[in-house]
mmCIF file of C-alpha atoms in Angstrom:
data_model
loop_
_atom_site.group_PDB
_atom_site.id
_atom_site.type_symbol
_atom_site.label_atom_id
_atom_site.label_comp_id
_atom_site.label_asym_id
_atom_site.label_seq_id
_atom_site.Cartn_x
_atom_site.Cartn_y
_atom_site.Cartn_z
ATOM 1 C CA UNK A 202 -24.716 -78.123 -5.089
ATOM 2 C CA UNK A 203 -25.684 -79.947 -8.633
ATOM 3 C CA UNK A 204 -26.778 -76.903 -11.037
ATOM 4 C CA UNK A 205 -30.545 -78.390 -12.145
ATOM 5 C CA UNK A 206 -31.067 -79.259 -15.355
ATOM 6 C CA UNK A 207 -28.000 -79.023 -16.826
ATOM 7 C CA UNK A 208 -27.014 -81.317 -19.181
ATOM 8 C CA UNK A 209 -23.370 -80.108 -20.850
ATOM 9 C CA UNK A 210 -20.566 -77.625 -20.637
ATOM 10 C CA UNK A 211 -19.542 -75.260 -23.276
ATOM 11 C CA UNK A 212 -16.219 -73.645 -21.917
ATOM 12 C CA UNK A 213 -14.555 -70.363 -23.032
ATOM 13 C CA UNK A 214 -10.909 -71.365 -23.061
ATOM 14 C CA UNK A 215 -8.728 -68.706 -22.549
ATOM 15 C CA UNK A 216 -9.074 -67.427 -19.199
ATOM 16 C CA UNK A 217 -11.474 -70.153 -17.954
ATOM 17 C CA UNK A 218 -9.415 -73.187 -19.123
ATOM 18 C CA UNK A 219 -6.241 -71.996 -20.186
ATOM 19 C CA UNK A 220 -4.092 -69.313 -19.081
ATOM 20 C CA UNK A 221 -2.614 -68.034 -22.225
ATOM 21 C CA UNK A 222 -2.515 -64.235 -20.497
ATOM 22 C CA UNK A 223 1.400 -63.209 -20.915
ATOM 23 C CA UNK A 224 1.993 -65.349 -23.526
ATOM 24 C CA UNK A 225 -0.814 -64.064 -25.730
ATOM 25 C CA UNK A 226 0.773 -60.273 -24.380
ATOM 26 C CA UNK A 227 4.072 -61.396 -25.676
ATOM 27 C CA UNK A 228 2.527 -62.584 -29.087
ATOM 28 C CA UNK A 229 0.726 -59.008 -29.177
ATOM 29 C CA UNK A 230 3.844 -56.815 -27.961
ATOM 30 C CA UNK A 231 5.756 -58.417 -30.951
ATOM 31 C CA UNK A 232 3.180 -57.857 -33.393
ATOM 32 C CA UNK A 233 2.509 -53.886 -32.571
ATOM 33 C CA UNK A 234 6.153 -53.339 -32.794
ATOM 34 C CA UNK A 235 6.103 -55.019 -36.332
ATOM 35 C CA UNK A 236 3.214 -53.300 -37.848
ATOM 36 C CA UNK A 237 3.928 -49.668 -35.754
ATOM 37 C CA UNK A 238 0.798 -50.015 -33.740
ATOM 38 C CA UNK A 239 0.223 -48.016 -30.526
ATOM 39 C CA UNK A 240 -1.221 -50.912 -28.665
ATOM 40 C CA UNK A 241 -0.963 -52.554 -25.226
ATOM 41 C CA UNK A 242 -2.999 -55.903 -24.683
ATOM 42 C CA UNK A 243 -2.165 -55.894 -20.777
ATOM 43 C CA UNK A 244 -4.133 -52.440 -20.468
ATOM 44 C CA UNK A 245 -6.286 -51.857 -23.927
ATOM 45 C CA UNK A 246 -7.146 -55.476 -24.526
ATOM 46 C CA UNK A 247 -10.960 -56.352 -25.070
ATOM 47 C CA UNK A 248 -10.902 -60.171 -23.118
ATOM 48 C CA UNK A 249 -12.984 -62.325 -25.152
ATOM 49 C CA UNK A 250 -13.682 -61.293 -28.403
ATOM 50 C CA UNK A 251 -12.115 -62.596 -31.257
ATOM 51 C CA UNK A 252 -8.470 -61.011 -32.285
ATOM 52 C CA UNK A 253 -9.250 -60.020 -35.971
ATOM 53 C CA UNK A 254 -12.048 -57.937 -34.588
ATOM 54 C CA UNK A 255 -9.148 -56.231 -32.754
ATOM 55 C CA UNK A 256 -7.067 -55.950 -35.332
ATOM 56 C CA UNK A 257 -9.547 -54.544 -37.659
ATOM 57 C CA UNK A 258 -9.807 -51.593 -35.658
ATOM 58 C CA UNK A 259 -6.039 -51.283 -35.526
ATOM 59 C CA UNK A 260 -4.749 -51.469 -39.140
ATOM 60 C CA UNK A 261 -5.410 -50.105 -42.402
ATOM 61 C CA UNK A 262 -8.042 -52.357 -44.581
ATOM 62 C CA UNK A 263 -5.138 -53.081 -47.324
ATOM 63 C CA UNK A 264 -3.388 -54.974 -44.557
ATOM 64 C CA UNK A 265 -5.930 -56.353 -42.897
ATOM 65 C CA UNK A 266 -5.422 -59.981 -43.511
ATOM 66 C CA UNK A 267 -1.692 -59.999 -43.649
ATOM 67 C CA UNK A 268 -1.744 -58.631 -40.099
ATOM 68 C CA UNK A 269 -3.902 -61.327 -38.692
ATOM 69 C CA UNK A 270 -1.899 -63.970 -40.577
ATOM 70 C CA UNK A 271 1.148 -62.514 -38.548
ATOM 71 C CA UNK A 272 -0.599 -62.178 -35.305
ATOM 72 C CA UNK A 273 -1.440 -65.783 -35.098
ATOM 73 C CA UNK A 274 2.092 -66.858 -36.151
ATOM 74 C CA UNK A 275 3.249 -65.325 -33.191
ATOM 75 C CA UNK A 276 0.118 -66.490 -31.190
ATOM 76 C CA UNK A 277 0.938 -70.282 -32.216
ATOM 77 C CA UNK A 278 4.652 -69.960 -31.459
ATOM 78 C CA UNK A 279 4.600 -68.745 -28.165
ATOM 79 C CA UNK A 280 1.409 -71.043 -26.984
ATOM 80 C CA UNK A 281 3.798 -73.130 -25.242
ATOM 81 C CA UNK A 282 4.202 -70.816 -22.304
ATOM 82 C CA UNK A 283 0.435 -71.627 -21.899
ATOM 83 C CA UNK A 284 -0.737 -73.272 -18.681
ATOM 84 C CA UNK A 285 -3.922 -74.871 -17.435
ATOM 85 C CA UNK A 286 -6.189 -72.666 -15.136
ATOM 86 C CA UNK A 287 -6.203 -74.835 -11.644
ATOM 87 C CA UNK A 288 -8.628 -77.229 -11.634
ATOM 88 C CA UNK A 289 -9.571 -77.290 -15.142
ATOM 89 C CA UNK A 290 -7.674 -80.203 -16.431
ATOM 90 C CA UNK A 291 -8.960 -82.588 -13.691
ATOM 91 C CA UNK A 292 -12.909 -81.241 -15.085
ATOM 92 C CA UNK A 293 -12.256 -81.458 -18.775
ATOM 93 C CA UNK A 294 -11.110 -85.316 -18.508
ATOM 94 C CA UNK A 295 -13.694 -86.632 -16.083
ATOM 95 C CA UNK A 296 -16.123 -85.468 -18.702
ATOM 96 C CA UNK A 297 -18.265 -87.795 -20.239
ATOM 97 C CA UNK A 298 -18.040 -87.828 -24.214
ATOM 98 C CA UNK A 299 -20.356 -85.624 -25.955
ATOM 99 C CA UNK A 300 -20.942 -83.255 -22.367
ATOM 100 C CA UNK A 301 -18.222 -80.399 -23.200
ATOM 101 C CA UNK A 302 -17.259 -78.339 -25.943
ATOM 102 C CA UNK A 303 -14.721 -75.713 -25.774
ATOM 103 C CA UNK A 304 -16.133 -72.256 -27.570
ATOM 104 C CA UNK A 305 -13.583 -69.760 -27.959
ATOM 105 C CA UNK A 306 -12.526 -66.847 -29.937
ATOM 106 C CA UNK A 307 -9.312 -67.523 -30.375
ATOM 107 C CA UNK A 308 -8.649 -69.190 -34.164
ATOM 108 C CA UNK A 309 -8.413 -73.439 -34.568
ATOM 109 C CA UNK A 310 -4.589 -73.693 -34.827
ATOM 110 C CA UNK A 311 -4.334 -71.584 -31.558
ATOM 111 C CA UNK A 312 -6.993 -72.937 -29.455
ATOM 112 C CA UNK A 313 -5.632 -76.345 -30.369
ATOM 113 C CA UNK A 314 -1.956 -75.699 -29.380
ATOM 114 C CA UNK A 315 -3.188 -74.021 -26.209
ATOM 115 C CA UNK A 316 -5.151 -76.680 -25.111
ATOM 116 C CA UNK A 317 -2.850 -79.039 -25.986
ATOM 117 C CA UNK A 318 0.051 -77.106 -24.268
ATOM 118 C CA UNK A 319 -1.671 -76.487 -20.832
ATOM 119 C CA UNK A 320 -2.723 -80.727 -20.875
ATOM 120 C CA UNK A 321 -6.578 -81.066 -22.071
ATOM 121 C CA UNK A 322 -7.960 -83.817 -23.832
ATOM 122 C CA UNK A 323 -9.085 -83.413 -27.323
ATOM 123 C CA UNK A 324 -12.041 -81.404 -26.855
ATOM 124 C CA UNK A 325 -15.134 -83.784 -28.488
ATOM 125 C CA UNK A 326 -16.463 -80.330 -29.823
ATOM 126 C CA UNK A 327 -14.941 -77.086 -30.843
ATOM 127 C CA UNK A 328 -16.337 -73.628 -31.792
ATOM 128 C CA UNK A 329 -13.694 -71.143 -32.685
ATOM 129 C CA UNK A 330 -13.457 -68.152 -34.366
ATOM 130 C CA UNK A 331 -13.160 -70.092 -37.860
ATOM 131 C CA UNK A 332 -16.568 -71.081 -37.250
ATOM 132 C CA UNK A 333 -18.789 -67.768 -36.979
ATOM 133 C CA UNK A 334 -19.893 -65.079 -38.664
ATOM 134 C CA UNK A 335 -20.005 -63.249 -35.526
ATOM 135 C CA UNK A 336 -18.030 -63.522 -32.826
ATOM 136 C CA UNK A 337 -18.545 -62.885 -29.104
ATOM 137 C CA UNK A 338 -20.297 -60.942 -27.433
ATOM 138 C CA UNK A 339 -23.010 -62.013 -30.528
ATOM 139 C CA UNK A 340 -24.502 -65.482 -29.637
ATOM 140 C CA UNK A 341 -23.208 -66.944 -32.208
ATOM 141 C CA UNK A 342 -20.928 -69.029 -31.156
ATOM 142 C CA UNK A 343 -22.716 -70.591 -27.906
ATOM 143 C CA UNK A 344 -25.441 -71.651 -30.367
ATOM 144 C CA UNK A 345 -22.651 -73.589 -32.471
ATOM 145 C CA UNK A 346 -21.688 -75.217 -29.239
ATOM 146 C CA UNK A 347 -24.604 -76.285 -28.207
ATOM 147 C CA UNK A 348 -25.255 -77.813 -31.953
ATOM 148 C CA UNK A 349 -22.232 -79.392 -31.816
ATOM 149 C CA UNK A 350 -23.345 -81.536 -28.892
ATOM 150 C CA UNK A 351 -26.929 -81.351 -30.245
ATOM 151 C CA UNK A 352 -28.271 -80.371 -26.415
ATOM 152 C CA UNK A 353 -30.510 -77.252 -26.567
ATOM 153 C CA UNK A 354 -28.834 -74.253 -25.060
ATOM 154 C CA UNK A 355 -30.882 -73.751 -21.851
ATOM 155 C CA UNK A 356 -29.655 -76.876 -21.268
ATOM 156 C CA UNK A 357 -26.376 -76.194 -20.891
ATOM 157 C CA UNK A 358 -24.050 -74.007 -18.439
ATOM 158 C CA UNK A 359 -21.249 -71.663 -19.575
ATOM 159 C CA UNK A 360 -17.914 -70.926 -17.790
ATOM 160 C CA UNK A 361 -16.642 -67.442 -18.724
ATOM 161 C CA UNK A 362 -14.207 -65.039 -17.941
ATOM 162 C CA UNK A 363 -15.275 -61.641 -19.841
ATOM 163 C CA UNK A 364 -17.960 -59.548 -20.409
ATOM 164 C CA UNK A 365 -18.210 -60.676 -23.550
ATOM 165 C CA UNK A 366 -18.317 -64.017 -23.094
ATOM 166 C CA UNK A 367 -20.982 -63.508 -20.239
ATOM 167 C CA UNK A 368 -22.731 -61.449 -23.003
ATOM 168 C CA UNK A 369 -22.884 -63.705 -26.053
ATOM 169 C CA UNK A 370 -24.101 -66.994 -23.661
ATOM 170 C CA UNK A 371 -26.840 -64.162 -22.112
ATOM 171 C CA UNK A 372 -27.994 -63.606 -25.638
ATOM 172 C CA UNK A 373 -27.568 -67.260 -26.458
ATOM 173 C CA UNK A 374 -29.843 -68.382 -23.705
ATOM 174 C CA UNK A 375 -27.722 -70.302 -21.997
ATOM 175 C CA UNK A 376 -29.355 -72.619 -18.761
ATOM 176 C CA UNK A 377 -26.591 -71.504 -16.016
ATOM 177 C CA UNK A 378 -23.254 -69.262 -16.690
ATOM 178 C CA UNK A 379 -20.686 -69.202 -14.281
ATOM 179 C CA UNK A 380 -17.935 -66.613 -14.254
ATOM 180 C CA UNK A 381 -14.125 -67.835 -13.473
ATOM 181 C CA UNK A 382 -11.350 -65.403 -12.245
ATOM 182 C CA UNK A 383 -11.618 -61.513 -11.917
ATOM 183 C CA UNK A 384 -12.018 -59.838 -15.058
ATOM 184 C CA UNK A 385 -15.634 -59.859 -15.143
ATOM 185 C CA UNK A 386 -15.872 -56.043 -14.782
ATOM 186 C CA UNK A 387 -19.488 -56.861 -12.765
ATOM 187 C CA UNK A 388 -21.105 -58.833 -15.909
ATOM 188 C CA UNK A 389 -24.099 -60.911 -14.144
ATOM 189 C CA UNK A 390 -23.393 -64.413 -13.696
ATOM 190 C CA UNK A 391 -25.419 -67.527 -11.941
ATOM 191 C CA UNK A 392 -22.450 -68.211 -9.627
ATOM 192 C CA UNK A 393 -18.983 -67.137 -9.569
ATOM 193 C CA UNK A 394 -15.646 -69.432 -9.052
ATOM 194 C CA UNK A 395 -11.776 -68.457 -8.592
ATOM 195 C CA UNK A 396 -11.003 -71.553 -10.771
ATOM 196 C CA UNK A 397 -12.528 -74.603 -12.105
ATOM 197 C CA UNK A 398 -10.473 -76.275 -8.339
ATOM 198 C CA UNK A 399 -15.009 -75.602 -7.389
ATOM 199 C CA UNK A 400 -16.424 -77.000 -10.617
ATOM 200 C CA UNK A 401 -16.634 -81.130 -10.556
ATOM 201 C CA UNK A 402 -19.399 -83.730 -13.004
ATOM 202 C CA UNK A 403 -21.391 -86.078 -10.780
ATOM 203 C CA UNK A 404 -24.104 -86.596 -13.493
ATOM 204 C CA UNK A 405 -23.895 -82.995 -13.609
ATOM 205 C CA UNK A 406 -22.540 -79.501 -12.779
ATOM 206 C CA UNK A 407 -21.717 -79.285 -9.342
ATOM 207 C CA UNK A 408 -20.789 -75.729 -8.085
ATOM 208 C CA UNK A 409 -18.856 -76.036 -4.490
ATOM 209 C CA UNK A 410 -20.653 -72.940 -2.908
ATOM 210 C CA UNK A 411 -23.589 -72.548 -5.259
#
């Protein structure tokens, strides 16, 4: 069914457009061993939120920036193993422009080489971790995307794959969210897919199943 009243996208894009999952665990594996953290992304990971809010938590203040700077150099170099989510590249380019904007928490360089990796089109808007003072699960960034396309919030839907995600467009206001995959960990969402193969634009959000 066509979701009422929606008039634009704003996509999470790890997890919902991109699957960046072992490659991002690869990137993470090879950082911990370099700094002599006792950390596992594949089990201890928090999905969604940005990954200097992570590594805050993990390393001494003095190093704090110089860790993050490493991170995303291995991030970046191993986004080639990303891959699109099914479905999601056939959504993102029968878009019209100014409907979509990808919000993510992953930094500019590495949301951009993901995206690019796994086959998107040039998002027309981008919200990234660069962008906010707080990240997800504040509503922070969902507002930004919603700027970005100047269309009010409730007038937009969200695809998600996390709790936090789910949480920041909840506090956002968004219109409609819909969850993708199985990592939700039973956040509330409008309508749930497997992949974006159930999401299509006819004039607006169509949900097979809704």
């Amino acid at each position: 069914m066509t979701i009422p009243g929606i008039r634009a996208i704003l996509f999470d894009s790890d997890g919902v457009l991109v699957d960046s999952l072992e490659a991002a665990a690869d990137a993470w594996d090879a950082w911990a061993a370099r700094y002599g953290v006792d950390f596992d992304f594949r089990t201890q990971a928090e999905h969604g939120v940005r990954a200097a809010d992570t590594v805050a938590r993990l390393v001494d203040p003095a190093i704090f920036a110089e860790a993050v700077s490493a991170l995303e150099d291995e991030e970046v170099a191993g986004s080639g193993a990303t891959v699109a989510i099914p479905g999601a590249v056939a959504l993102t380019s029968s878009l019209p422009a100014g409907s979509w904007c990808v919000v993510t928490s992953a930094t500019r360089p590495l949301a951009v080489a993901r995206l690019g990796a796994a086959g998107h089109p040039t998002p027309p808007a981008l919200v990234t971790a660069d962008d906010v003072e707080n990240g997800k699960p504040a509503p922070d960034p969902y507002l930004a995307g919603a700027a970005a396309l100047g269309i009010p919030i409730g007038e937009c839907a969200v695809f998600e794959d996390a709790p936090a995600g789910v949480a920041a467009a909840r506090a956002a206001g968004a219109g409609f969210v819909v969850g993708v995959g199985d990592h939700l960990e039973g956040a509330v969402v409008d309508a749930h897919v497997d992949d974006l193969r159930a999401a299509s634009w006819d004039g607006g959000l169509v949900i097979a199943g809704a």
